Short mmCIF file of C-alpha atoms in Angstrom, two decimals:
data_model
loop_
_atom_site.label_atom_id
_atom_site.label_comp_id
_atom_site.label_asym_id
_atom_site.label_seq_id
_atom_site.Cartn_x
_atom_site.Cartn_y
_atom_site.Cartn_z
CA MET R 550 8.34 -11.12 14.40
CA MET R 551 6.10 -12.44 11.61
CA ILE R 552 3.01 -10.97 13.29
CA ALA R 553 4.70 -7.57 13.55
CA LEU R 554 5.69 -7.64 9.88
CA ALA R 555 2.18 -8.69 8.86
CA SER R 556 0.69 -5.88 10.94
CA LYS R 557 2.99 -3.33 9.35
CA ALA R 558 2.16 -4.64 5.89
CA ALA R 559 -1.57 -4.45 6.60
CA LEU R 560 -1.20 -0.90 7.94
CA CYS R 561 0.79 0.18 4.89
CA ALA R 562 -1.80 -1.37 2.57
CA THR R 563 -4.64 0.39 4.41
CA VAL R 564 -2.88 3.76 4.26
CA THR R 565 -2.15 3.27 0.56
CA VAL R 566 -5.76 2.38 -0.27
CA LEU R 567 -7.20 5.26 1.78
CA GLY R 568 -4.67 7.67 0.33
CA GLY R 569 -5.51 6.59 -3.19
CA SER R 570 -9.24 6.89 -2.57
CA SER R 571 -8.85 10.36 -1.05
CA LEU R 572 -6.71 11.44 -4.00
CA ARG R 573 -9.44 10.23 -6.35
CA ASN R 574 -11.96 12.39 -4.47
CA ILE R 575 -9.67 15.42 -4.63
CA ILE R 576 -9.03 15.06 -8.37
CA GLN R 577 -12.73 14.54 -9.08
CA THR R 578 -13.77 17.59 -7.06
CA SER R 579 -11.10 19.80 -8.62
CA SER R 580 -12.24 18.82 -12.11
CA ILE R 581 -15.91 19.56 -11.38
CA MET R 582 -15.02 22.86 -9.69
CA LYS R 583 -13.24 23.94 -12.88
CA MET R 584 -16.29 23.02 -14.97
CA HIS R 585 -18.58 25.16 -12.83
CA LYS R 586 -16.10 28.02 -12.72
CA ALA R 587 -15.99 28.05 -16.51
CA ALA R 588 -19.77 28.01 -16.88
CA ASP R 589 -21.89 28.93 -13.87
CA ALA R 590 -25.10 26.90 -13.49
CA THR R 591 -28.39 28.76 -13.94
CA ALA R 592 -30.46 25.75 -12.89
CA VAL R 593 -29.68 22.32 -11.54
CA GLY R 594 -28.00 20.26 -14.22
CA ILE R 595 -28.22 23.07 -16.79
CA MET R 596 -24.98 24.77 -17.73
CA VAL R 597 -24.90 28.17 -19.43
CA ASP R 598 -22.81 28.15 -22.59
CA THR R 599 -21.07 31.16 -24.12
CA ASP R 600 -24.10 32.52 -25.99
CA GLY R 601 -26.42 32.20 -23.00
CA ALA R 602 -28.32 29.20 -24.33
CA ALA R 603 -29.27 26.51 -21.82
CA PRO R 604 -28.76 23.00 -23.20
CA GLN R 605 -30.71 20.14 -21.68
CA CYS R 606 -29.35 18.38 -18.66
CA SER R 607 -27.20 15.39 -19.61
CA ILE R 608 -27.58 13.62 -16.25
CA PRO R 609 -31.08 12.08 -15.86
CA LEU R 610 -31.17 12.14 -12.06
CA LEU R 611 -30.10 15.78 -11.96
CA ALA R 612 -32.86 16.68 -14.40
CA GLN R 613 -35.46 15.60 -11.84
CA PHE R 614 -34.26 18.35 -9.52
CA GLU R 615 -34.86 21.13 -12.04
CA SER R 616 -36.70 23.95 -10.34
CA THR R 617 -40.24 25.17 -10.71
CA GLN R 618 -39.15 27.31 -13.65
CA GLN R 619 -40.46 24.34 -15.62
CA GLN R 620 -43.67 24.38 -13.54
CA GLN R 621 -43.03 21.01 -11.96
CA SER R 622 -44.68 20.15 -8.67
CA PRO R 623 -42.17 20.20 -5.81
CA LEU R 624 -40.61 16.85 -5.01
CA SER R 625 -41.75 15.21 -1.80
CA ILE R 626 -39.14 14.67 0.91
CA ASP R 627 -39.24 10.95 0.18
CA GLU R 628 -38.76 11.46 -3.57
CA ALA R 629 -35.90 13.89 -3.06
CA THR R 630 -33.99 11.78 -0.54
CA ARG R 631 -34.41 8.63 -2.64
CA LEU R 632 -33.01 10.45 -5.66
CA LEU R 633 -30.08 11.75 -3.63
CA GLN R 634 -29.30 8.25 -2.34
CA ALA R 635 -29.31 6.95 -5.93
CA MET R 636 -26.76 9.53 -7.11
CA ASN R 637 -23.00 9.04 -7.15
CA ARG R 638 -20.52 11.55 -5.75
CA ASN R 639 -19.84 13.02 -9.19
CA ASP R 640 -23.52 13.91 -9.68
CA LEU R 641 -23.89 15.07 -6.08
CA LEU R 642 -21.04 17.54 -6.57
CA HIS R 643 -22.72 18.92 -9.69
CA LEU R 644 -25.98 19.24 -7.77
CA PHE R 645 -24.32 20.98 -4.84
CA LEU R 646 -22.53 23.51 -7.04
CA ALA R 647 -25.75 24.28 -8.91
CA SER R 648 -27.84 24.76 -5.74
CA PRO R 649 -28.45 28.01 -3.81
CA PRO R 650 -27.74 28.74 -0.14
CA PRO R 651 -30.73 28.62 2.22
CA ALA R 652 -32.54 31.84 3.07
CA THR R 653 -33.17 30.35 6.50
CA ALA R 654 -32.31 26.97 7.97
CA SER R 655 -33.14 27.17 11.67
CA GLY R 656 -34.73 24.06 13.11
CA THR R 657 -34.17 20.35 13.63
CA TRP R 658 -32.89 18.43 10.63
CA ASN R 659 -32.57 14.69 10.05
CA GLY R 660 -29.48 13.46 8.23
CA LEU R 661 -28.43 10.85 5.68
CA LEU R 662 -24.98 10.01 4.37
CA LEU R 663 -24.68 9.91 0.57
CA ASP R 664 -22.26 8.27 -1.85
CA ASN R 665 -18.61 9.15 -1.25
CA ASN R 666 -17.14 7.46 -4.35
CA GLY R 667 -17.72 3.79 -3.73
CA PRO R 668 -17.44 1.14 -1.01
CA ILE R 669 -14.10 2.17 0.50
CA MET R 670 -14.85 5.84 1.08
CA ASN R 671 -18.48 5.06 1.95
CA GLN R 672 -17.23 2.82 4.74
CA VAL R 673 -14.83 5.53 5.89
CA SER R 674 -17.73 8.01 6.04
CA ASN R 675 -19.86 5.53 8.00
CA ILE R 676 -17.15 4.83 10.58
CA MET R 677 -16.21 8.49 10.98
CA THR R 678 -19.83 9.62 11.32
CA HIS R 679 -21.64 6.80 13.12
CA VAL R 680 -18.83 5.43 15.32
CA LEU R 681 -16.07 7.98 15.96
CA PHE R 682 -18.10 11.19 15.79
CA GLY R 683 -20.79 10.25 18.29
CA GLY R 684 -19.18 7.37 20.12
CA ILE R 685 -20.18 3.72 20.42
CA GLN R 686 -23.95 3.12 20.08
CA LYS R 687 -24.59 6.80 19.36
CA ARG R 688 -25.32 6.98 15.65
CA TRP R 689 -25.49 10.37 14.02
CA LEU R 690 -29.09 11.46 13.37
CA GLY R 691 -28.73 14.95 11.93
CA LYS R 692 -28.28 18.52 13.12
CA ARG R 693 -30.00 21.26 15.05
CA LEU R 694 -29.45 24.62 13.37
CA GLY R 695 -29.90 28.05 14.90
CA ASP R 696 -29.31 31.47 13.39
CA THR R 697 -25.68 31.62 14.53
CA LYS R 698 -24.96 28.32 16.31
CA GLY R 699 -25.96 24.69 16.23
CA ALA R 700 -25.04 21.14 17.19
CA ASN R 701 -25.11 17.58 15.89
CA ARG R 702 -27.82 15.17 16.98
CA PHE R 703 -27.17 11.56 17.99
CA GLU R 704 -29.10 8.59 19.32
CA GLN R 705 -30.14 8.62 23.00
CA ASP R 706 -31.20 12.29 22.62
CA ILE R 707 -27.59 13.45 22.71
CA GLU R 708 -26.43 16.73 21.17
CA LYS R 709 -22.73 17.54 20.91
CA HIS R 710 -20.03 18.80 18.53
CA GLY R 711 -21.34 22.33 18.28
CA PHE R 712 -20.58 24.71 15.45
CA ASP R 713 -20.90 28.32 14.34
CA VAL R 714 -23.39 29.00 11.54
CA THR R 715 -22.51 31.59 8.88
CA ILE R 716 -23.40 32.46 5.30
CA GLU R 717 -20.26 33.16 3.29
CA PRO R 718 -18.58 32.32 -0.03
CA SER R 719 -18.16 28.63 -0.73
CA LEU R 720 -14.69 27.13 -0.50
CA MET R 721 -15.56 25.15 -3.64
CA GLN R 722 -17.19 28.02 -5.50
CA PRO R 723 -16.09 31.45 -4.20
CA ASN R 724 -18.53 33.35 -6.44
CA LYS R 725 -21.52 31.73 -4.67
CA ALA R 726 -22.44 31.49 -1.01
CA SER R 727 -23.09 28.45 1.16
CA LEU R 728 -24.27 27.96 4.72
CA HIS R 729 -21.07 27.11 6.62
CA LEU R 730 -20.92 25.09 9.83
CA LYS R 731 -17.54 25.64 11.53
CA TYR R 732 -16.49 23.46 14.45
CA SER R 733 -13.13 24.94 15.49
CA ASN R 734 -14.43 27.09 18.37
CA TYR R 735 -16.01 24.08 20.08
CA GLN R 736 -13.16 21.56 19.94
CA GLN R 737 -9.98 20.98 21.91
CA PRO R 738 -6.72 21.92 20.13
CA ILE R 739 -5.81 18.30 19.42
CA SER R 740 -9.34 17.13 18.59
CA LEU R 741 -9.83 15.17 15.38
CA TRP R 742 -12.81 17.45 14.65
CA LYS R 743 -10.97 20.76 15.17
CA THR R 744 -10.64 21.35 11.41
CA MET R 745 -14.12 20.08 10.52
CA GLU R 746 -16.38 22.23 8.34
CA ASP R 747 -19.66 21.61 6.50
CA GLU R 748 -21.18 23.54 3.63
CA LEU R 749 -24.93 23.37 2.99
CA ARG R 750 -27.16 24.39 0.10
CA VAL R 751 -30.86 23.95 -0.62
CA VAL R 752 -31.83 21.23 -3.08
CA PRO R 753 -34.02 22.95 -5.69
CA ASN R 754 -37.65 21.99 -6.13
CA THR R 755 -38.02 20.74 -2.53
CA ASP R 756 -39.62 23.83 -0.95
CA GLY R 757 -36.48 24.31 1.13
CA LYS R 758 -37.06 21.10 3.08
CA VAL R 759 -33.99 19.24 1.79
CA MET R 760 -30.39 20.45 1.88
CA ILE R 761 -27.32 18.87 0.33
CA GLY R 762 -24.13 19.12 2.36
CA MET R 763 -20.42 18.61 1.89
CA GLY R 764 -18.50 17.80 5.04
CA CYS R 765 -14.73 17.83 5.36
CA LEU R 766 -11.72 17.89 7.63
CA HIS R 767 -9.23 20.52 6.45
CA LEU R 768 -6.55 18.24 7.87
CA THR R 769 -7.32 15.57 5.24
CA GLY R 770 -7.79 17.49 2.01
CA GLY R 771 -10.49 20.01 2.86
CA MET R 772 -13.53 20.52 0.65
CA ARG R 773 -11.89 18.78 -2.29
CA ASN R 774 -12.08 15.58 -0.23
CA ALA R 775 -15.54 16.35 1.18
CA ALA R 776 -18.10 13.64 1.95
CA PRO R 777 -21.67 14.32 0.69
CA PHE R 778 -24.69 14.15 2.99
CA CYS R 779 -28.21 15.53 3.10
CA LEU R 780 -30.46 17.07 5.73
CA TYR R 781 -34.24 16.98 5.59
CA GLN R 782 -37.08 18.26 7.78
CA ASP R 783 -39.44 15.31 7.70
CA ASP R 784 -39.64 11.74 8.98
CA VAL R 785 -40.73 10.02 5.79
CA ALA R 786 -37.37 9.53 4.08
CA VAL R 787 -36.30 5.91 3.84
CA VAL R 788 -32.64 5.03 4.26
CA LYS R 789 -31.37 2.84 1.44
CA GLU R 790 -30.03 -0.44 2.80
#
């Protein structure tokens, strides 16, 4: 009896914590979406005000992604991925909304999970991606993208969880396009991943070799509760411990 009550209490506490953390994500995303709707970004971290002037970026890490309009040398893959891993979800959302869709993205991409608003949601992202998504001892490694279709890559040279690839308006920012990865046509009706969708955009000043992604399940809040990740086409990026 006591064990059953303790188990129920633990379950309720877990649901409450996860629900609260997801709600925090949703509120944060909604707020940032409104900011970008009110003033579209002309460059990463630079918001256009009403008279067309471009004030300096107020977020130091975002400033390092400013494009070659300022005649900076492109960031190396290592520099770009390290910067992304140092950013919090708030800054990653700003970066995503200020980034363009890829002109082409076909090829094999390596993947990294990024901050999802602190330890609780980071752990949720890790479990969902590296344990449940691929199965035990099959960590997620990235994606293989084609012109119209693709699949996720896992350890042991496994590819599964296919998706359709399309360019269409962003669910976060309907006036701008993203590369969408839609999983519904490749999942069983009751699959946990049936409502999964990713949006991808190119991180500026990386020569198109780094993309920032937002992955979500429409069943659990959609893009407003999306988890950030990045894809890169090189082997030099170092995962932050």
